[in-house]
Amino acid sequence: MKFLSHFLLLSMLLLLCACQRGMDPVAFQADGRPPKLSDWHVVEVRSGKLVLNEGVVPYDLNTPLFTDYAHKLRTVWMPKGTAAKYDPTDTFDFPVGTVISKTFYYPRTADGKFTDVARTYDSSKDFAGEGLDLAHVHLIETRILVHRESGWAAIPYVWKDDQSDAMLARTGAVIPLTLVDDKSEREDFNYVVPDESQCASCHAQDWVSRKIHPIGPKARHLNRDYHYATGDENELAHLMKVGYLTGAPAPAEAPRNANWADEHAPLDARVRAYLDINCGHCHNPKGAANTTGLTLDVSVPEDRHLGICKPPVAAGRGTGDHLFDIVPGQPEDSILPYRMNSTDPGTMMPELGRSTVHREGVALIKAWIAAQSGGCVAIH
């Protein structure tokens, strides 16, 4: 049995290397906007699979950002001999030359109709090694974040219908799709690929400088296990081992956000992780929503900065005529879930990145508010 396990592991590694053998080395594009995703040689389609090039490391987040139920393959690559510097709170300090990719895709439905995509959290058929099996997934877009001498640049690419490559989409795109759940319930929606300026609006964590940075690669998001081709390993430990990260402590000593969908985790921890990744990049003291007085990153204490009994800064239809962001024990009277449950451009939050309502996310926030005790007093 032990010999068989070693044989299967060796076969998998040889298959992965065979896929990589035909790929040119990853190309750091120091300027410009290459017209095709394949110009980067980070991920490419080979023999019906989206494969990762040599040195391209996949990763995932404890709690990911919601994007219309899309699944995501995240990768990072750095020039040989360079590494990111660990930070316990903020995005790691990545060297110039770093290329981060995020591929958005959906599992295919049983009927195989091209515009039908599955609304599911099941990713068991998605992967081929560390890449994706195109027999089971429909690629939508891949976003590149590249760290150049002038700073980070965000470059969006949209996959062609034949799934052979993705093409530059500086002005974004609108892709009509239909979500189909396991009960065959259907929901038509427009998947919106953001343009470059919209990418920058979310990734500009400091709204004064407007310089963009990655959002996901923080210790608290990456402190989790990943199923690499060589086996399960903590992502922070793996990045240290392959030379892509320096200065990280042992995983047990690093911060860690909860998985929002883990029902065994405390409700408060799940909600704080969900708000942190979905809202915290704007709702923080330096972010685009810093004037709202609503701070939703994981560091803020549970007080009015988190929205408890806090009146909105600006009135309007975005409030739904509710008086407070969060009313303890009363989710139906709270602005936060009201805005999350909307797809009206003048009401919905987040303002970008989704065209559908994250039903399970709204239910989580409502359960959290319902579990809170106390009340709010309106001041006229």
Short mmCIF file of C-alpha atoms in Angstrom, two decimals:
data_model
loop_
_atom_site.label_atom_id
_atom_site.label_comp_id
_atom_site.label_asym_id
_atom_site.label_seq_id
_atom_site.Cartn_x
_atom_site.Cartn_y
_atom_site.Cartn_z
CA MET A 1 0.00 0.00 0.00
CA LYS A 2 2.85 2.38 0.87
CA PHE A 3 4.56 1.62 -2.46
CA LEU A 4 1.29 2.27 -4.33
CA SER A 5 0.87 5.65 -2.59
CA HIS A 6 4.40 6.68 -3.54
CA PHE A 7 3.81 5.53 -7.12
CA LEU A 8 0.59 7.56 -7.42
CA LEU A 9 2.28 10.66 -5.98
CA LEU A 10 5.19 10.31 -8.40
CA SER A 11 2.78 9.87 -11.31
CA MET A 12 0.91 13.01 -10.33
CA LEU A 13 4.12 15.04 -10.13
CA LEU A 14 5.30 13.74 -13.49
CA LEU A 15 1.95 14.63 -15.05
CA LEU A 16 2.15 18.13 -13.61
CA CYS A 17 5.71 18.56 -14.89
CA ALA A 18 4.64 17.28 -18.31
CA CYS A 19 2.00 20.00 -18.44
CA GLN A 20 4.53 22.65 -17.45
CA ARG A 21 7.24 21.43 -19.86
CA GLY A 22 5.61 23.10 -22.85
CA MET A 23 5.21 26.49 -21.17
CA ASP A 24 7.64 29.37 -21.49
CA PRO A 25 8.88 30.82 -18.18
CA VAL A 26 6.60 33.27 -16.38
CA ALA A 27 7.01 36.69 -18.01
CA PHE A 28 7.11 39.69 -15.69
CA GLN A 29 5.65 42.49 -17.80
CA ALA A 30 7.36 45.61 -16.45
CA ASP A 31 5.01 47.95 -18.28
CA GLY A 32 2.10 48.00 -20.70
CA ARG A 33 -1.00 45.81 -20.96
CA PRO A 34 -0.33 42.53 -22.78
CA PRO A 35 -3.27 41.64 -25.03
CA LYS A 36 -3.55 38.01 -23.90
CA LEU A 37 -3.40 36.32 -20.51
CA SER A 38 -1.09 33.72 -22.01
CA ASP A 39 1.50 36.47 -22.58
CA TRP A 40 2.20 36.24 -18.85
CA HIS A 41 2.71 32.44 -18.87
CA VAL A 42 1.30 32.22 -15.35
CA VAL A 43 -1.62 29.91 -16.11
CA GLU A 44 -2.38 28.42 -19.52
CA VAL A 45 -4.78 25.94 -21.07
CA ARG A 46 -3.10 22.65 -21.93
CA SER A 47 -4.91 19.46 -22.99
CA GLY A 48 -8.25 20.50 -21.54
CA LYS A 49 -6.84 21.78 -18.28
CA LEU A 50 -5.84 25.16 -16.89
CA VAL A 51 -2.36 24.47 -15.56
CA LEU A 52 0.03 26.46 -13.40
CA ASN A 53 3.54 27.23 -14.59
CA GLU A 54 6.65 26.28 -12.67
CA GLY A 55 7.02 28.45 -9.55
CA VAL A 56 3.37 29.55 -9.61
CA VAL A 57 1.93 28.79 -6.16
CA PRO A 58 -1.83 28.48 -5.56
CA TYR A 59 -3.47 29.72 -2.39
CA ASP A 60 -6.90 30.30 -0.90
CA LEU A 61 -8.46 32.38 1.88
CA ASN A 62 -10.12 31.32 5.11
CA THR A 63 -13.11 33.46 4.14
CA PRO A 64 -13.20 34.65 0.50
CA LEU A 65 -14.83 37.69 -1.02
CA PHE A 66 -18.26 36.91 -2.48
CA THR A 67 -18.53 37.36 -6.26
CA ASP A 68 -21.86 36.06 -7.57
CA TYR A 69 -21.12 32.53 -6.31
CA ALA A 70 -18.04 32.29 -8.56
CA HIS A 71 -15.27 29.93 -7.55
CA LYS A 72 -11.72 31.28 -7.66
CA LEU A 73 -8.23 29.98 -8.30
CA ARG A 74 -5.64 32.31 -6.76
CA THR A 75 -1.92 32.15 -7.52
CA VAL A 76 1.28 34.04 -6.75
CA TRP A 77 4.64 34.08 -8.51
CA MET A 78 7.83 35.96 -7.63
CA PRO A 79 11.14 36.36 -9.43
CA LYS A 80 13.81 33.88 -8.41
CA GLY A 81 15.66 34.92 -5.25
CA THR A 82 12.95 37.31 -4.02
CA ALA A 83 10.40 36.92 -1.27
CA ALA A 84 7.57 38.78 0.44
CA LYS A 85 8.08 40.14 3.95
CA TYR A 86 5.63 38.94 6.57
CA ASP A 87 3.31 41.40 8.30
CA PRO A 88 0.97 40.29 11.09
CA THR A 89 -1.79 42.75 10.13
CA ASP A 90 -1.43 44.22 6.65
CA THR A 91 -0.82 42.85 3.17
CA PHE A 92 2.62 41.27 2.91
CA ASP A 93 5.38 43.43 1.41
CA PHE A 94 5.80 41.81 -1.99
CA PRO A 95 8.89 42.46 -4.12
CA VAL A 96 8.80 44.22 -7.46
CA GLY A 97 8.15 41.58 -10.09
CA THR A 98 5.43 39.76 -8.15
CA VAL A 99 2.51 38.55 -10.28
CA ILE A 100 -0.73 37.59 -8.53
CA SER A 101 -3.57 36.04 -10.51
CA LYS A 102 -7.18 35.30 -9.65
CA THR A 103 -9.24 33.22 -12.05
CA PHE A 104 -13.02 33.35 -11.64
CA TYR A 105 -14.94 30.31 -12.84
CA TYR A 106 -18.08 28.25 -12.22
CA PRO A 107 -18.74 24.52 -12.11
CA ARG A 108 -20.64 23.43 -15.19
CA THR A 109 -24.26 22.27 -14.93
CA ALA A 110 -25.38 18.76 -15.83
CA ASP A 111 -27.04 19.85 -19.08
CA GLY A 112 -23.82 21.49 -20.27
CA LYS A 113 -25.47 24.65 -21.56
CA PHE A 114 -22.71 27.23 -21.87
CA THR A 115 -24.48 30.14 -20.17
CA ASP A 116 -25.79 27.96 -17.32
CA VAL A 117 -23.45 27.80 -14.32
CA ALA A 118 -23.87 25.95 -11.05
CA ARG A 119 -24.65 27.74 -7.81
CA THR A 120 -22.76 25.45 -5.49
CA TYR A 121 -20.01 25.43 -2.89
CA ASP A 122 -18.89 21.98 -4.03
CA SER A 123 -15.44 22.23 -5.65
CA SER A 124 -14.63 18.51 -5.63
CA LYS A 125 -14.65 18.26 -9.45
CA ASP A 126 -12.95 21.58 -10.12
CA PHE A 127 -9.32 20.71 -9.74
CA ALA A 128 -6.75 18.86 -11.84
CA GLY A 129 -3.65 18.76 -9.66
CA GLU A 130 -3.33 22.41 -8.67
CA GLY A 131 -5.00 23.63 -11.88
CA LEU A 132 -8.56 23.31 -13.18
CA ASP A 133 -10.32 20.62 -15.19
CA LEU A 134 -12.13 22.39 -18.04
CA ALA A 135 -14.45 19.42 -18.50
CA HIS A 136 -16.08 20.48 -15.24
CA VAL A 137 -15.60 24.25 -15.04
CA HIS A 138 -16.44 27.32 -17.12
CA LEU A 139 -13.74 30.00 -17.01
CA ILE A 140 -15.04 33.59 -16.86
CA GLU A 141 -12.18 36.00 -16.17
CA THR A 142 -8.67 36.22 -14.77
CA ARG A 143 -7.38 39.32 -13.03
CA ILE A 144 -3.67 40.06 -12.87
CA LEU A 145 -2.10 42.18 -10.12
CA VAL A 146 1.51 42.95 -10.99
CA HIS A 147 3.98 44.81 -8.81
CA ARG A 148 5.99 47.17 -11.00
CA GLU A 149 8.58 49.80 -10.12
CA SER A 150 5.78 52.39 -10.21
CA GLY A 151 3.53 50.33 -7.93
CA TRP A 152 0.82 47.72 -8.37
CA ALA A 153 -1.23 47.55 -11.58
CA ALA A 154 -4.55 45.72 -12.01
CA ILE A 155 -5.19 44.18 -15.43
CA PRO A 156 -8.44 42.25 -16.23
CA TYR A 157 -8.76 39.50 -18.85
CA VAL A 158 -11.96 37.81 -20.09
CA TRP A 159 -11.91 34.19 -21.26
CA LYS A 160 -12.89 33.44 -24.84
CA ASP A 161 -15.93 31.24 -25.43
CA ASP A 162 -13.71 28.40 -26.61
CA GLN A 163 -11.80 28.64 -23.31
CA SER A 164 -8.45 28.71 -25.14
CA ASP A 165 -7.18 32.01 -23.74
CA ALA A 166 -8.33 35.20 -22.02
CA MET A 167 -8.20 38.58 -23.69
CA LEU A 168 -7.44 42.01 -22.26
CA ALA A 169 -10.60 43.82 -21.12
CA ARG A 170 -9.46 47.25 -19.90
CA THR A 171 -13.03 48.60 -20.05
CA GLY A 172 -14.50 45.54 -18.34
CA ALA A 173 -17.31 43.37 -19.67
CA VAL A 174 -20.86 42.25 -18.98
CA ILE A 175 -21.52 38.50 -19.38
CA PRO A 176 -25.12 37.18 -19.18
CA LEU A 177 -25.25 33.96 -17.13
CA THR A 178 -27.82 31.84 -15.31
CA LEU A 179 -27.19 30.38 -11.88
CA VAL A 180 -28.71 26.91 -11.46
CA ASP A 181 -28.88 25.29 -8.03
CA ASP A 182 -29.20 21.61 -7.14
CA LYS A 183 -33.00 21.91 -7.22
CA SER A 184 -32.88 23.34 -10.77
CA GLU A 185 -33.92 26.78 -9.51
CA ARG A 186 -32.67 29.34 -12.02
CA GLU A 187 -31.52 32.94 -11.58
CA ASP A 188 -30.53 35.06 -14.57
CA PHE A 189 -27.92 37.72 -13.89
CA ASN A 190 -25.24 39.80 -15.56
CA TYR A 191 -21.75 38.92 -14.42
CA VAL A 192 -19.81 42.20 -14.45
CA VAL A 193 -16.07 42.18 -15.08
CA PRO A 194 -14.76 45.43 -13.57
CA ASP A 195 -12.74 47.86 -15.64
CA GLU A 196 -9.28 48.94 -14.50
CA SER A 197 -10.53 51.97 -12.56
CA GLN A 198 -13.08 49.85 -10.70
CA CYS A 199 -10.36 47.37 -9.80
CA ALA A 200 -8.36 50.25 -8.39
CA SER A 201 -11.32 51.57 -6.37
CA CYS A 202 -11.42 48.40 -4.27
CA HIS A 203 -7.67 47.79 -4.13
CA ALA A 204 -6.82 51.36 -3.06
CA GLN A 205 -6.69 50.67 0.66
CA ASP A 206 -5.37 54.18 1.30
CA TRP A 207 -7.84 56.57 -0.29
CA VAL A 208 -5.46 59.52 0.10
CA SER A 209 -2.57 58.09 -1.92
CA ARG A 210 -4.90 56.00 -4.16
CA LYS A 211 -2.11 53.44 -4.51
CA ILE A 212 -3.47 49.95 -4.94
CA HIS A 213 -2.43 46.81 -3.09
CA PRO A 214 -3.53 43.18 -2.96
CA ILE A 215 -6.37 42.50 -0.51
CA GLY A 216 -6.24 38.77 0.18
CA PRO A 217 -2.57 37.99 0.94
CA LYS A 218 -2.65 38.80 4.65
CA ALA A 219 -1.62 36.47 7.45
CA ARG A 220 -5.13 36.11 8.89
CA HIS A 221 -6.54 35.08 5.49
CA LEU A 222 -3.74 32.68 4.50
CA ASN A 223 -3.31 30.90 7.84
CA ARG A 224 -5.04 27.73 6.66
CA ASP A 225 -4.27 24.42 4.98
CA TYR A 226 -4.24 24.03 1.19
CA HIS A 227 -4.45 20.80 -0.77
CA TYR A 228 -1.27 21.11 -2.85
CA ALA A 229 -0.28 18.48 -5.41
CA THR A 230 2.21 17.19 -2.84
CA GLY A 231 -0.35 17.04 -0.01
CA ASP A 232 -2.03 19.26 2.58
CA GLU A 233 0.10 21.99 4.16
CA ASN A 234 -0.43 25.30 5.92
CA GLU A 235 -0.16 28.10 3.37
CA LEU A 236 2.10 30.32 5.47
CA ALA A 237 4.42 27.40 6.14
CA HIS A 238 4.39 26.44 2.46
CA LEU A 239 5.24 29.96 1.29
CA MET A 240 8.13 29.99 3.75
CA LYS A 241 9.32 26.59 2.54
CA VAL A 242 9.34 27.54 -1.16
CA GLY A 243 11.11 30.82 -0.41
CA TYR A 244 8.22 33.17 -1.18
CA LEU A 245 7.85 34.50 2.38
CA THR A 246 10.26 35.58 5.10
CA GLY A 247 9.75 36.40 8.77
CA ALA A 248 6.55 34.45 9.39
CA PRO A 249 6.05 32.81 12.80
CA ALA A 250 4.75 29.30 13.25
CA PRO A 251 1.12 29.11 12.05
CA ALA A 252 -0.14 28.60 15.60
CA GLU A 253 1.32 32.00 16.51
CA ALA A 254 -0.05 33.88 13.48
CA PRO A 255 -3.49 35.54 13.34
CA ARG A 256 -6.24 33.53 11.71
CA ASN A 257 -9.68 34.53 10.48
CA ALA A 258 -12.53 32.08 10.78
CA ASN A 259 -14.17 30.34 7.84
CA TRP A 260 -17.54 32.10 7.50
CA ALA A 261 -19.23 28.82 6.51
CA ASP A 262 -17.84 26.77 9.42
CA GLU A 263 -20.85 26.20 11.67
CA HIS A 264 -18.56 24.84 14.38
CA ALA A 265 -16.82 28.22 14.71
CA PRO A 266 -18.27 30.98 16.94
CA LEU A 267 -20.92 33.04 15.16
CA ASP A 268 -19.16 36.31 15.98
CA ALA A 269 -15.85 35.09 14.53
CA ARG A 270 -17.56 33.95 11.31
CA VAL A 271 -19.33 37.30 10.87
CA ARG A 272 -16.25 39.38 11.64
CA ALA A 273 -14.28 37.38 9.04
CA TYR A 274 -17.06 37.85 6.48
CA LEU A 275 -17.29 41.62 7.03
CA ASP A 276 -13.50 41.91 7.06
CA ILE A 277 -12.98 40.45 3.59
CA ASN A 278 -16.17 41.73 1.94
CA CYS A 279 -16.33 45.21 3.44
CA GLY A 280 -13.16 46.00 5.39
CA HIS A 281 -11.02 47.05 2.40
CA CYS A 282 -13.30 50.11 1.98
CA HIS A 283 -14.74 50.49 5.48
CA ASN A 284 -11.55 51.28 7.36
CA PRO A 285 -9.96 54.56 8.55
CA LYS A 286 -7.98 54.96 5.29
CA GLY A 287 -10.41 53.36 2.85
CA ALA A 288 -12.88 54.72 0.32
CA ALA A 289 -15.70 54.59 2.90
CA ASN A 290 -13.74 56.24 5.73
CA THR A 291 -16.19 59.15 5.94
CA THR A 292 -19.09 56.87 6.86
CA GLY A 293 -17.85 56.24 10.40
CA LEU A 294 -18.49 52.54 9.78
CA THR A 295 -15.34 50.44 10.22
CA LEU A 296 -15.72 46.78 9.31
CA ASP A 297 -12.24 45.33 9.26
CA VAL A 298 -11.56 42.67 11.85
CA SER A 299 -9.59 44.94 14.19
CA VAL A 300 -12.45 47.23 15.23
CA PRO A 301 -14.17 46.58 18.59
CA GLU A 302 -17.89 45.86 18.69
CA ASP A 303 -19.14 49.38 19.22
CA ARG A 304 -20.62 52.12 17.06
CA HIS A 305 -17.64 51.93 14.68
CA LEU A 306 -18.93 48.47 13.78
CA GLY A 307 -22.37 49.96 13.25
CA ILE A 308 -24.15 49.00 16.46
CA CYS A 309 -26.72 51.74 17.13
CA LYS A 310 -24.85 54.04 14.72
CA PRO A 311 -27.03 56.34 12.59
CA PRO A 312 -26.04 56.55 8.91
CA VAL A 313 -23.92 59.54 7.88
CA ALA A 314 -26.09 60.28 4.84
CA ALA A 315 -29.83 59.70 4.53
CA GLY A 316 -31.45 58.41 1.37
CA ARG A 317 -32.90 55.28 -0.13
CA GLY A 318 -29.79 53.34 0.87
CA THR A 319 -31.06 53.36 4.45
CA GLY A 320 -34.43 51.82 3.60
CA ASP A 321 -35.85 54.30 6.14
CA HIS A 322 -33.99 52.44 8.89
CA LEU A 323 -32.40 54.54 11.64
CA PHE A 324 -29.29 52.53 12.53
CA ASP A 325 -26.69 50.41 10.78
CA ILE A 326 -27.21 47.61 13.29
CA VAL A 327 -30.07 47.34 15.79
CA PRO A 328 -29.25 44.58 18.30
CA GLY A 329 -31.80 41.77 18.13
CA GLN A 330 -33.59 43.32 15.14
CA PRO A 331 -32.04 42.43 11.77
CA GLU A 332 -35.13 43.62 9.85
CA ASP A 333 -34.64 47.11 11.28
CA SER A 334 -30.91 47.22 10.49
CA ILE A 335 -29.38 48.96 7.47
CA LEU A 336 -26.47 46.54 7.05
CA PRO A 337 -28.46 43.43 6.01
CA TYR A 338 -30.94 45.62 4.11
CA ARG A 339 -28.19 46.86 1.81
CA MET A 340 -26.60 43.42 1.50
CA ASN A 341 -29.99 42.02 0.44
CA SER A 342 -30.39 44.48 -2.45
CA THR A 343 -29.22 44.50 -6.06
CA ASP A 344 -30.38 48.09 -6.65
CA PRO A 345 -27.25 50.09 -7.65
CA GLY A 346 -28.32 52.98 -5.39
CA THR A 347 -28.80 50.72 -2.36
CA MET A 348 -26.63 47.63 -2.57
CA MET A 349 -23.46 47.02 -0.64
CA PRO A 350 -20.83 46.26 -1.66
CA GLU A 351 -21.35 48.65 -4.55
CA LEU A 352 -19.09 46.66 -6.88
CA GLY A 353 -18.26 43.03 -7.39
CA ARG A 354 -21.67 41.41 -7.41
CA SER A 355 -24.96 41.39 -9.31
CA THR A 356 -26.70 38.84 -7.11
CA VAL A 357 -27.53 38.58 -3.42
CA HIS A 358 -25.37 36.29 -1.31
CA ARG A 359 -28.27 34.56 0.39
CA GLU A 360 -26.16 32.60 2.86
CA GLY A 361 -24.12 35.70 3.73
CA VAL A 362 -27.24 37.76 4.43
CA ALA A 363 -28.63 34.93 6.58
CA LEU A 364 -25.37 34.85 8.55
CA ILE A 365 -25.44 38.59 9.27
CA LYS A 366 -29.11 38.46 10.24
CA ALA A 367 -28.49 35.56 12.63
CA TRP A 368 -25.63 37.50 14.23
CA ILE A 369 -27.74 40.63 14.72
CA ALA A 370 -30.68 38.58 16.03
CA ALA A 371 -28.40 37.03 18.65
CA GLN A 372 -27.34 40.43 20.02
CA SER A 373 -29.04 41.84 23.10
CA GLY A 374 -29.94 45.43 23.84
CA GLY A 375 -31.55 48.10 21.71
CA CYS A 376 -31.06 51.54 20.21
CA VAL A 377 -32.59 54.86 21.23
CA ALA A 378 -33.42 57.27 18.41
CA ILE A 379 -32.43 60.88 19.05
CA HIS A 380 -34.65 63.41 17.28
#
